[in-house]
Short mmCIF file of C-alpha atoms and ligand atoms in Angstrom, two decimals:
data_model
loop_
_atom_site.label_atom_id
_atom_site.label_comp_id
_atom_site.label_asym_id
_atom_site.label_seq_id
_atom_site.Cartn_x
_atom_site.Cartn_y
_atom_site.Cartn_z
CA MET A 968 -5.61 -36.23 52.76
CA LEU A 969 -7.44 -36.64 56.32
CA LEU A 970 -4.40 -37.32 57.80
CA TRP A 971 -2.96 -33.66 56.13
CA THR A 972 -6.41 -31.79 57.47
CA LYS A 973 -5.88 -32.96 60.57
CA LYS A 974 -2.52 -32.39 61.01
CA LEU A 975 -3.10 -28.89 59.53
CA ALA A 976 -6.08 -28.50 61.97
CA ILE A 977 -3.74 -28.69 64.66
CA ARG A 978 -1.02 -26.44 63.77
CA LEU A 979 -3.89 -24.15 63.25
CA LEU A 980 -5.43 -24.28 66.33
CA ALA A 981 -2.14 -23.88 67.99
CA THR A 982 -0.69 -21.35 65.62
CA VAL A 983 -4.18 -19.31 66.64
CA MET A 984 -3.86 -19.70 70.17
CA ILE A 985 -0.38 -18.87 70.25
CA CYS A 986 -0.86 -15.49 68.07
CA ASN A 987 -4.07 -14.83 70.44
CA PHE A 988 -1.98 -14.87 73.38
CA MET A 989 0.51 -12.72 71.34
CA VAL A 990 -2.00 -10.08 70.66
CA CYS A 991 -2.98 -9.66 74.18
CA THR A 992 0.40 -9.55 75.32
CA PHE A 993 1.37 -7.03 73.05
CA THR A 994 -1.20 -4.99 71.75
CA GLY A 995 -3.55 -5.64 74.78
CA CYS A 996 -6.86 -7.95 74.78
CA GLY A 997 -10.16 -6.64 72.98
CA ASP A 998 -7.91 -3.86 70.57
CA GLN A 999 -9.46 -4.18 67.13
CA LYS A 1000 -7.49 -4.09 63.66
CA GLU A 1001 -8.05 -1.37 61.63
CA SER A 1002 -9.28 -2.11 57.90
CA GLY A 1003 -6.53 -1.51 55.74
CA GLU A 1004 -3.76 -2.68 58.25
CA GLU A 1005 -2.29 -6.17 58.76
CA LYS A 1006 -1.49 -8.58 61.46
CA SER A 1007 2.23 -9.51 61.71
CA PRO A 1008 3.17 -12.61 63.28
CA THR A 1009 4.25 -10.65 66.74
CA GLY A 1010 0.65 -9.38 66.92
CA GLU A 1011 1.47 -5.79 66.15
CA VAL A 1012 -0.65 -3.96 63.65
CA GLN A 1013 1.88 -3.22 61.17
CA LYS A 1014 1.54 -0.64 58.23
CA VAL A 1015 2.15 -2.12 54.73
CA GLN A 1016 4.01 -0.25 51.78
CA PRO A 1017 7.42 1.49 52.80
CA THR A 1018 7.32 4.43 50.60
CA LYS A 1019 10.68 5.61 48.51
CA GLU A 1020 12.92 7.86 50.75
CA GLY A 1021 13.05 11.63 48.99
CA GLU A 1022 9.21 11.32 48.17
CA GLU A 1023 6.74 13.57 49.68
CA ASP A 1024 4.83 12.10 52.89
CA THR A 1025 6.79 9.62 52.99
CA PRO A 1026 6.95 7.75 56.61
CA THR A 1027 8.95 4.83 57.29
CA PRO A 1028 7.42 1.56 57.46
CA THR A 1029 6.67 0.95 61.52
CA SER A 1030 8.18 -2.13 61.55
CA THR A 1031 11.17 -1.20 59.36
CA PRO A 1032 14.13 -2.11 61.45
CA THR A 1033 17.59 0.25 61.74
CA PRO A 1034 20.71 -1.40 62.05
CA THR A 1035 21.24 0.18 65.86
CA GLU A 1036 18.15 -1.73 66.79
CA PRO A 1037 18.39 -3.07 70.07
CA GLU A 1038 18.48 -7.15 69.81
CA LYS A 1039 15.04 -8.85 70.00
CA GLU A 1040 14.05 -11.56 72.02
CA VAL A 1041 14.61 -14.94 69.31
CA ARG A 1042 10.85 -15.64 68.44
CA THR A 1043 8.80 -18.81 66.99
CA ASP A 1044 5.36 -17.94 66.14
CA PHE A 1045 5.76 -17.44 62.41
CA TYR A 1046 4.24 -20.13 61.42
CA ILE A 1047 0.68 -18.98 60.54
CA SER A 1048 -1.66 -20.62 57.88
CA SER A 1049 -1.77 -18.71 54.80
CA ILE A 1050 -5.01 -20.75 54.00
CA ASP A 1051 -7.48 -19.51 56.81
CA GLU A 1052 -5.66 -16.45 58.46
CA LYS A 1053 -5.00 -12.86 56.27
CA ILE A 1054 -1.49 -12.26 55.86
CA PRO A 1055 -0.12 -9.50 54.60
CA SER A 1056 0.92 -8.95 51.13
CA MET A 1057 4.08 -9.12 49.88
CA TYR A 1058 3.87 -7.64 46.96
CA GLU A 1059 1.17 -4.85 48.39
CA TYR A 1060 3.96 -3.93 50.83
CA TRP A 1061 7.00 -3.15 48.56
CA LYS A 1062 4.91 -1.76 46.02
CA GLU A 1063 6.32 1.10 45.79
CA TYR A 1064 9.77 -0.44 45.24
CA PHE A 1065 9.65 -3.20 42.88
CA SER A 1066 7.43 -5.97 41.93
CA ILE A 1067 7.29 -9.17 43.97
CA GLY A 1068 7.70 -12.23 41.95
CA ILE A 1069 7.23 -16.07 42.27
CA ALA A 1070 8.56 -19.10 39.79
CA ILE A 1071 5.96 -21.49 39.82
CA THR A 1072 4.95 -24.68 37.86
CA LYS A 1073 1.42 -25.17 36.34
CA GLY A 1074 0.95 -28.05 38.75
CA GLU A 1075 1.58 -25.89 41.18
CA LEU A 1076 -0.32 -22.95 40.03
CA LEU A 1077 -3.61 -24.72 39.46
CA ASN A 1078 -4.21 -25.91 42.86
CA ASP A 1079 -6.63 -24.16 44.51
CA PHE A 1080 -4.69 -23.05 47.78
CA LYS A 1081 -1.78 -22.17 45.82
CA GLY A 1082 -3.21 -19.93 43.12
CA GLU A 1083 -5.20 -18.13 45.89
CA LEU A 1084 -2.29 -17.44 47.94
CA ILE A 1085 -0.10 -16.46 44.95
CA VAL A 1086 -2.66 -13.96 43.99
CA GLN A 1087 -2.18 -12.50 47.29
CA GLN A 1088 1.21 -12.22 47.34
CA PHE A 1089 2.93 -11.89 43.79
CA ASN A 1090 2.37 -9.72 41.49
CA SER A 1091 4.88 -11.11 39.12
CA MET A 1092 5.18 -14.52 37.94
CA THR A 1093 7.70 -16.62 36.11
CA CYS A 1094 7.02 -20.12 34.64
CA GLY A 1095 9.46 -22.78 36.17
CA ASN A 1096 9.99 -24.28 33.18
CA GLU A 1097 6.84 -24.35 31.17
CA MET A 1098 8.27 -21.65 28.32
CA LYS A 1099 11.51 -22.91 27.90
CA PRO A 1100 12.37 -23.91 24.55
CA ASP A 1101 12.31 -27.99 25.30
CA ALA A 1102 8.62 -27.24 26.17
CA LEU A 1103 7.73 -25.02 23.22
CA LEU A 1104 9.65 -26.95 20.41
CA ASP A 1105 7.39 -29.19 18.64
CA ARG A 1106 9.97 -31.79 17.26
CA GLU A 1107 7.30 -33.85 15.32
CA ALA A 1108 5.43 -30.87 14.24
CA THR A 1109 8.83 -29.01 13.39
CA LYS A 1110 9.60 -32.38 11.12
CA SER A 1111 6.33 -32.56 9.11
CA LYS A 1112 5.21 -29.21 8.72
CA GLY A 1113 8.40 -27.39 9.84
CA THR A 1114 11.41 -25.64 7.81
CA GLU A 1115 15.00 -26.50 8.05
CA THR A 1116 15.30 -22.91 9.22
CA CYS A 1117 11.75 -22.34 11.00
CA PRO A 1118 10.41 -24.69 13.63
CA VAL A 1119 6.67 -25.47 14.63
CA LEU A 1120 6.23 -24.53 18.35
CA LYS A 1121 3.60 -25.49 20.84
CA PHE A 1122 2.22 -23.27 23.82
CA ASP A 1123 -0.17 -25.85 25.76
CA SER A 1124 2.28 -26.32 28.65
CA CYS A 1125 1.95 -22.33 29.07
CA ASP A 1126 -1.52 -21.44 27.81
CA GLU A 1127 -3.24 -21.90 31.27
CA MET A 1128 -0.68 -19.86 33.32
CA LEU A 1129 -0.41 -17.10 31.03
CA SER A 1130 -4.55 -17.19 30.90
CA PHE A 1131 -3.93 -17.00 35.09
CA CYS A 1132 -2.30 -13.94 34.80
CA VAL A 1133 -4.99 -12.33 32.36
CA ASP A 1134 -7.46 -13.32 34.91
CA HIS A 1135 -5.51 -11.95 38.02
CA ASN A 1136 -3.82 -8.80 36.35
CA ILE A 1137 -0.14 -10.64 37.15
CA LYS A 1138 2.38 -9.85 35.14
CA MET A 1139 5.09 -12.67 33.58
CA ARG A 1140 8.80 -12.71 33.67
CA GLY A 1141 9.47 -14.60 29.94
CA HIS A 1142 11.85 -17.39 30.95
CA THR A 1143 13.94 -18.09 28.45
CA LEU A 1144 14.33 -17.85 25.13
CA VAL A 1145 17.70 -18.69 24.49
CA TRP A 1146 19.87 -21.25 26.75
CA HIS A 1147 21.98 -23.78 26.68
CA SER A 1148 20.29 -25.90 28.85
CA GLN A 1149 16.55 -27.30 28.44
CA THR A 1150 16.77 -26.99 24.64
CA PRO A 1151 16.44 -29.94 22.54
CA ASP A 1152 19.91 -31.00 21.21
CA TRP A 1153 17.77 -31.90 17.70
CA PHE A 1154 16.91 -28.41 17.28
CA PHE A 1155 21.08 -27.72 16.31
CA MET A 1156 21.40 -30.45 13.90
CA GLU A 1157 20.91 -30.66 10.30
CA GLY A 1158 17.18 -31.75 9.61
CA TYR A 1159 16.48 -31.58 13.04
CA SER A 1160 17.90 -35.13 13.50
CA ASN A 1161 17.90 -36.54 17.07
CA LYS A 1162 20.30 -39.65 15.96
CA GLN A 1163 23.67 -40.06 17.07
CA ASP A 1164 25.26 -39.38 14.03
CA ALA A 1165 24.02 -36.48 13.73
CA VAL A 1166 25.98 -33.05 12.41
CA PHE A 1167 25.34 -29.59 13.27
CA ALA A 1168 23.15 -27.22 11.27
CA SER A 1169 25.59 -24.23 9.98
CA ARG A 1170 25.49 -20.72 11.16
CA GLU A 1171 23.76 -19.30 8.95
CA VAL A 1172 20.89 -21.78 9.54
CA MET A 1173 21.02 -21.97 13.31
CA LEU A 1174 20.68 -17.84 13.11
CA ALA A 1175 17.37 -18.27 10.95
CA ARG A 1176 16.29 -20.90 13.69
CA MET A 1177 17.30 -18.83 16.38
CA GLU A 1178 15.39 -15.52 14.66
CA ASN A 1179 12.67 -17.67 14.46
CA TYR A 1180 12.34 -19.31 17.14
CA ILE A 1181 12.33 -16.01 19.26
CA ARG A 1182 9.79 -14.33 16.49
CA LEU A 1183 7.14 -17.29 16.98
CA VAL A 1184 7.30 -17.05 21.00
CA MET A 1185 6.97 -13.21 20.96
CA GLU A 1186 4.27 -13.24 18.34
CA TYR A 1187 2.05 -16.01 20.13
CA VAL A 1188 2.54 -14.48 23.37
CA ASN A 1189 1.85 -10.95 22.37
CA THR A 1190 -1.02 -11.43 20.37
CA THR A 1191 -2.99 -14.03 22.50
CA TYR A 1192 -1.82 -12.42 25.37
CA PRO A 1193 -1.20 -8.67 25.06
CA GLY A 1194 0.09 -6.84 27.77
CA VAL A 1195 0.77 -9.51 30.28
CA VAL A 1196 4.79 -10.52 29.17
CA TYR A 1197 6.77 -7.26 30.73
CA ALA A 1198 10.33 -8.65 30.38
CA TRP A 1199 11.65 -11.94 28.52
CA ASP A 1200 15.39 -13.12 29.49
CA VAL A 1201 16.34 -13.62 26.02
CA VAL A 1202 20.12 -15.15 27.03
CA ASN A 1203 20.50 -16.96 30.31
CA GLU A 1204 23.83 -18.17 31.35
CA ALA A 1205 26.06 -17.44 28.59
CA ILE A 1206 29.33 -16.66 30.77
CA ALA A 1207 31.31 -19.15 32.43
CA PRO A 1208 34.77 -17.73 32.97
CA GLY A 1209 37.46 -20.59 32.47
CA ASP A 1210 35.04 -22.77 30.17
CA GLY A 1211 37.08 -21.74 27.22
CA GLY A 1212 34.97 -19.45 25.39
CA GLU A 1213 36.05 -15.85 24.33
CA ASN A 1214 35.59 -13.59 26.89
CA GLY A 1215 34.90 -15.79 29.49
CA MET A 1216 31.67 -17.47 27.46
CA ARG A 1217 30.60 -20.60 28.13
CA MET A 1218 31.58 -22.98 25.46
CA SER A 1219 31.78 -26.90 26.45
CA ASP A 1220 27.80 -27.51 26.43
CA SER A 1221 26.76 -24.68 24.86
CA LEU A 1222 25.17 -25.76 21.42
CA TRP A 1223 24.17 -21.90 20.80
CA TYR A 1224 28.27 -20.99 21.18
CA GLN A 1225 29.45 -24.24 19.10
CA THR A 1226 27.12 -23.61 16.34
CA ILE A 1227 26.65 -19.77 15.52
CA GLY A 1228 30.10 -18.42 17.68
CA PRO A 1229 30.50 -15.79 20.28
CA ASP A 1230 28.33 -13.37 18.86
CA PHE A 1231 25.05 -15.84 19.29
CA VAL A 1232 24.11 -13.37 22.13
CA GLU A 1233 24.12 -10.30 20.73
CA LYS A 1234 22.37 -11.29 17.69
CA ALA A 1235 19.71 -12.96 19.82
CA PHE A 1236 19.22 -9.60 21.62
CA GLU A 1237 18.98 -7.92 17.91
CA TYR A 1238 15.86 -10.36 17.10
CA ALA A 1239 14.24 -10.21 20.10
CA ARG A 1240 14.30 -6.26 19.96
CA LYS A 1241 12.80 -6.60 16.49
CA TYR A 1242 9.66 -8.65 17.29
CA ALA A 1243 9.15 -7.52 21.15
CA ALA A 1244 6.60 -5.26 22.27
CA PRO A 1245 7.70 -1.68 22.81
CA GLU A 1246 6.97 -1.38 26.11
CA GLN A 1247 8.65 -5.01 26.86
CA LYS A 1248 12.14 -5.05 28.78
CA LEU A 1249 14.92 -7.53 27.70
CA PHE A 1250 17.38 -8.91 29.92
CA TYR A 1251 20.54 -10.97 30.30
CA ASN A 1252 20.00 -13.19 33.17
CA ASP A 1253 23.05 -15.31 34.86
CA PHE A 1254 23.73 -16.72 38.08
CA ASN A 1255 26.35 -15.94 40.59
CA THR A 1256 26.66 -12.95 38.91
CA TYR A 1257 28.68 -11.74 42.31
CA GLU A 1258 31.35 -13.89 41.41
CA ALA A 1259 34.50 -11.45 40.09
CA ALA A 1260 35.21 -12.73 37.05
CA LYS A 1261 31.88 -13.63 36.05
CA ARG A 1262 30.90 -9.93 36.92
CA ILE A 1263 33.40 -8.83 34.86
CA ALA A 1264 32.81 -11.00 31.84
CA ILE A 1265 28.95 -9.99 32.12
CA LEU A 1266 29.24 -6.22 32.34
CA GLU A 1267 31.28 -6.44 29.15
CA LEU A 1268 28.71 -8.53 27.30
CA VAL A 1269 25.98 -6.30 28.43
CA ASN A 1270 27.68 -2.43 27.74
CA LYS A 1271 28.39 -3.67 24.28
CA ILE A 1272 24.53 -4.79 23.62
CA LYS A 1273 23.68 -1.68 25.51
CA ASP A 1274 26.05 0.17 22.70
CA GLN A 1275 23.80 -1.63 20.43
CA GLY A 1276 20.64 -0.13 21.92
CA ASN A 1277 19.33 -3.97 22.54
CA ILE A 1278 18.95 -4.50 26.11
CA ASP A 1279 17.40 -3.18 29.32
CA GLY A 1280 17.69 -4.76 31.82
CA ILE A 1281 20.50 -7.73 33.95
CA GLY A 1282 19.02 -10.42 35.78
CA MET A 1283 20.48 -11.89 38.85
CA GLN A 1284 19.44 -15.23 39.64
CA SER A 1285 20.65 -15.55 42.93
CA HIS A 1286 20.66 -18.83 44.16
CA ILE A 1287 22.33 -18.02 47.14
CA GLY A 1288 23.37 -20.03 50.08
CA MET A 1289 23.21 -18.92 53.93
CA SER A 1290 26.81 -17.37 54.28
CA SER A 1291 27.45 -17.74 50.83
CA PRO A 1292 27.94 -15.19 48.90
CA THR A 1293 28.57 -12.34 51.87
CA LEU A 1294 25.92 -9.26 51.16
CA LEU A 1295 29.17 -6.98 50.55
CA ASP A 1296 30.09 -9.36 47.74
CA TYR A 1297 26.79 -9.67 46.93
CA GLU A 1298 26.03 -5.69 46.99
CA GLU A 1299 29.21 -4.96 45.17
CA THR A 1300 27.73 -6.71 41.83
CA ILE A 1301 24.40 -5.07 42.69
CA ARG A 1302 26.32 -1.47 42.80
CA LYS A 1303 28.63 -2.49 39.67
CA PHE A 1304 24.98 -3.94 37.62
CA GLY A 1305 23.71 -0.38 38.54
CA GLU A 1306 26.59 1.55 37.04
CA THR A 1307 25.36 0.61 33.71
CA GLY A 1308 22.17 2.14 34.21
CA LEU A 1309 20.11 -0.99 33.45
CA GLU A 1310 16.83 -2.00 35.11
CA ILE A 1311 18.19 -4.80 37.71
CA HIS A 1312 15.94 -8.08 38.19
CA ILE A 1313 17.00 -10.54 41.32
CA THR A 1314 14.92 -13.29 39.34
CA GLU A 1315 15.26 -16.96 41.30
CA LEU A 1316 15.87 -15.62 44.81
CA ASP A 1317 16.44 -18.64 47.25
CA ILE A 1318 18.47 -19.84 50.15
CA ASN A 1319 19.96 -22.95 50.13
CA LEU A 1320 19.38 -23.91 53.67
CA ASP A 1321 19.94 -27.57 54.87
CA SER A 1322 18.53 -27.71 58.02
CA ASN A 1323 14.52 -27.23 59.52
CA SER A 1324 15.39 -26.35 63.07
CA GLU A 1325 13.76 -23.17 64.27
CA GLU A 1326 16.91 -21.60 64.93
CA ASP A 1327 18.32 -22.05 61.17
CA PHE A 1328 14.51 -20.93 59.97
CA MET A 1329 15.31 -17.66 61.81
CA LYS A 1330 18.65 -17.38 60.78
CA GLU A 1331 17.04 -17.86 57.17
CA GLY A 1332 14.41 -15.31 58.14
CA THR A 1333 17.25 -12.78 59.20
CA ARG A 1334 19.26 -13.38 55.56
CA TYR A 1335 15.97 -12.43 53.51
CA LYS A 1336 15.46 -9.48 55.37
CA ARG A 1337 18.70 -8.19 55.14
CA LEU A 1338 18.57 -8.78 51.28
CA PHE A 1339 15.85 -6.74 51.47
CA PHE A 1340 16.83 -4.20 53.58
CA THR A 1341 19.86 -3.65 51.02
CA PHE A 1342 17.89 -3.52 48.00
CA LYS A 1343 15.65 -1.12 49.66
CA ASN A 1344 18.93 1.04 50.39
CA LEU A 1345 20.20 0.53 47.06
CA VAL A 1346 16.80 1.70 45.56
CA ASP A 1347 16.70 4.68 47.84
CA THR A 1348 19.95 5.96 47.35
CA GLY A 1349 19.44 5.83 43.41
CA VAL A 1350 22.68 3.21 43.54
CA ALA A 1351 20.64 0.65 41.46
CA ASN A 1352 17.48 0.39 39.63
CA ILE A 1353 15.87 -2.71 41.23
CA THR A 1354 12.30 -2.85 39.58
CA ASN A 1355 11.65 -7.01 40.40
CA ILE A 1356 12.37 -9.51 43.08
CA THR A 1357 11.44 -13.03 42.01
CA VAL A 1358 11.91 -15.80 44.55
CA TRP A 1359 12.10 -19.38 42.83
CA GLY A 1360 9.38 -21.36 44.08
CA LEU A 1361 6.57 -20.90 46.79
CA THR A 1362 6.97 -23.97 48.92
CA ASP A 1363 10.29 -25.62 50.13
CA GLU A 1364 8.68 -29.00 49.46
CA GLY A 1365 7.97 -27.72 45.97
CA SER A 1366 11.81 -26.39 45.51
CA TRP A 1367 13.78 -27.34 42.31
CA LEU A 1368 16.91 -27.83 45.16
CA ASN A 1369 14.84 -30.24 47.10
CA LYS A 1370 16.19 -33.28 45.70
CA ASP A 1371 17.09 -34.82 48.61
CA GLY A 1372 14.01 -33.75 50.80
CA LYS A 1373 15.80 -31.67 52.66
CA ARG A 1374 16.24 -28.27 51.58
CA TYR A 1375 14.04 -25.39 53.27
CA PRO A 1376 15.17 -22.57 50.97
CA LEU A 1377 11.52 -20.67 50.70
CA LEU A 1378 9.05 -18.67 52.30
CA PHE A 1379 6.12 -21.11 53.13
CA ASN A 1380 6.01 -24.93 54.08
CA GLN A 1381 4.67 -27.94 53.06
CA VAL A 1382 1.00 -26.97 54.42
CA LEU A 1383 1.17 -23.06 52.93
CA GLU A 1384 2.27 -21.67 56.95
CA THR A 1385 4.66 -18.70 56.55
CA LYS A 1386 8.38 -19.13 57.31
CA PRO A 1387 10.32 -16.49 59.36
CA ALA A 1388 11.61 -15.88 55.59
CA PHE A 1389 8.01 -14.28 54.49
CA TRP A 1390 8.22 -12.14 57.57
CA GLY A 1391 11.91 -10.99 56.98
CA ILE A 1392 10.68 -10.09 53.59
CA LEU A 1393 8.51 -8.13 55.63
CA MET A 1394 10.89 -6.54 57.71
CA ASP A 1395 8.72 -7.73 60.75
CA GLU A 1396 10.57 -6.52 63.99
CA GLY A 1397 10.47 -9.94 65.14
CA ILE A 1398 13.18 -11.19 62.80
CA PRO A 1399 16.80 -10.14 63.95
CA LEU A 1400 18.58 -8.10 61.53
CA TYR A 1401 21.61 -9.25 62.38
C1 XIL B 2630 15.28 -25.21 37.14
C2 XIL B 2630 13.68 -25.66 37.14
O1 XIL B 2630 13.26 -24.82 38.47
C3 XIL B 2630 14.02 -26.93 37.61
O2 XIL B 2630 12.75 -27.59 37.83
C4 XIL B 2630 14.19 -27.61 36.11
O3 XIL B 2630 14.55 -29.13 36.77
C5 XIL B 2630 15.60 -27.39 35.87
O4 XIL B 2630 15.59 -25.45 35.94
N1 XIL B 2630 18.56 -21.28 36.56
C6 XIL B 2630 17.67 -20.52 35.51
C7 XIL B 2630 15.73 -21.96 35.81
O5 XIL B 2630 17.35 -20.43 34.98
O6 XIL B 2630 15.45 -21.85 34.77
C8 XIL B 2630 16.28 -22.77 36.68
O7 XIL B 2630 15.07 -23.84 36.81
C9 XIL B 2630 17.05 -22.96 37.98
C10 XIL B 2630 18.61 -22.53 37.80
#
């Protein structure tokens, strides 16, 4: 703890010195920052909040670059402590376009420094794990008090997170109701058995369990925390072309597919619509949506559910690499999804960078900036109704990708300093667009 504080103090001092130097260089010493304006790492005062093109009184943000912008000198002074310095708010910056979300775990959220940073930067939240079926399904209570068709749930995993959202006026993406992963096998078995020789429950029983599960989650959340959840990931990752299921559906590891059959997705959306609050949006969410075969299968599926009136949006997880997918392929998927007329959420954005060199951090900043530039253009041109961008985690250290401790996919480092990636999202001039 002492070491951490000392390290932070040293970095802070260094950062403050660099920033002071930059302020002098770029704005002239003695310039006062006006209220309502924020400091960028270049020390320049930048206006926040781009407004959508085509609207009246819509100056483009002073810091928004154009593709013809001359190449800027590569800078390395982006590491500003979010604990002690006032940094611009991403959600404020983008509020005319989309909400900015964070996926977070309960432990991280309840950390004072991280909680404060989250409130400052994000107006949408996703529980990293706390609202998934394995967190909510209570086997003991189900065995003692449930019925063969109706499980018993517990919500201690996500209660504090939902309360946090109420207290700080943050909206929640409900993640996720029906998923092959993080759903216990016993939920699919006769008598909720967890024995080796357990047998699958029938299609009828599983449909009833699915309906009751969705009903119980929605009833609890919507009566205890009304108005907090604005979107549900009703079904996650049901498409996996080549896995053997009908119409490109995931089969081999999906017990939903195996017990109910290929219409389980449609049924899930039917039940979700039945119990959701009228203003809540229902999403189909998946990864690698930019792969052609997957994109086509997803489109077929969501268009069918759209015809039934039971879906409002498509979630593109967007766990991407530094060079793959190409922005062209990624954008092509957004365009195709946009043609459906459904809302689009970027639900789980991170960039799997495996180096922490300054140079690579800058390249990562560029990739984030280009992504947001793309999102902005697609909204401005009316091509896609992108309404939320969520990053999957706060710090590199806490990222789900960081099993080997060598991944740097996010916007803040472990001492909560901003990385170039953060400034890229704010379209800062110091981050090259190319
Ligand atoms: C991840 C969590 O972040 C991890 O903590 C957990 O161990 C596995 O799941 N797609 C999803 C998310 O829809 O729910 C996953 O979250 C990441 C991939």
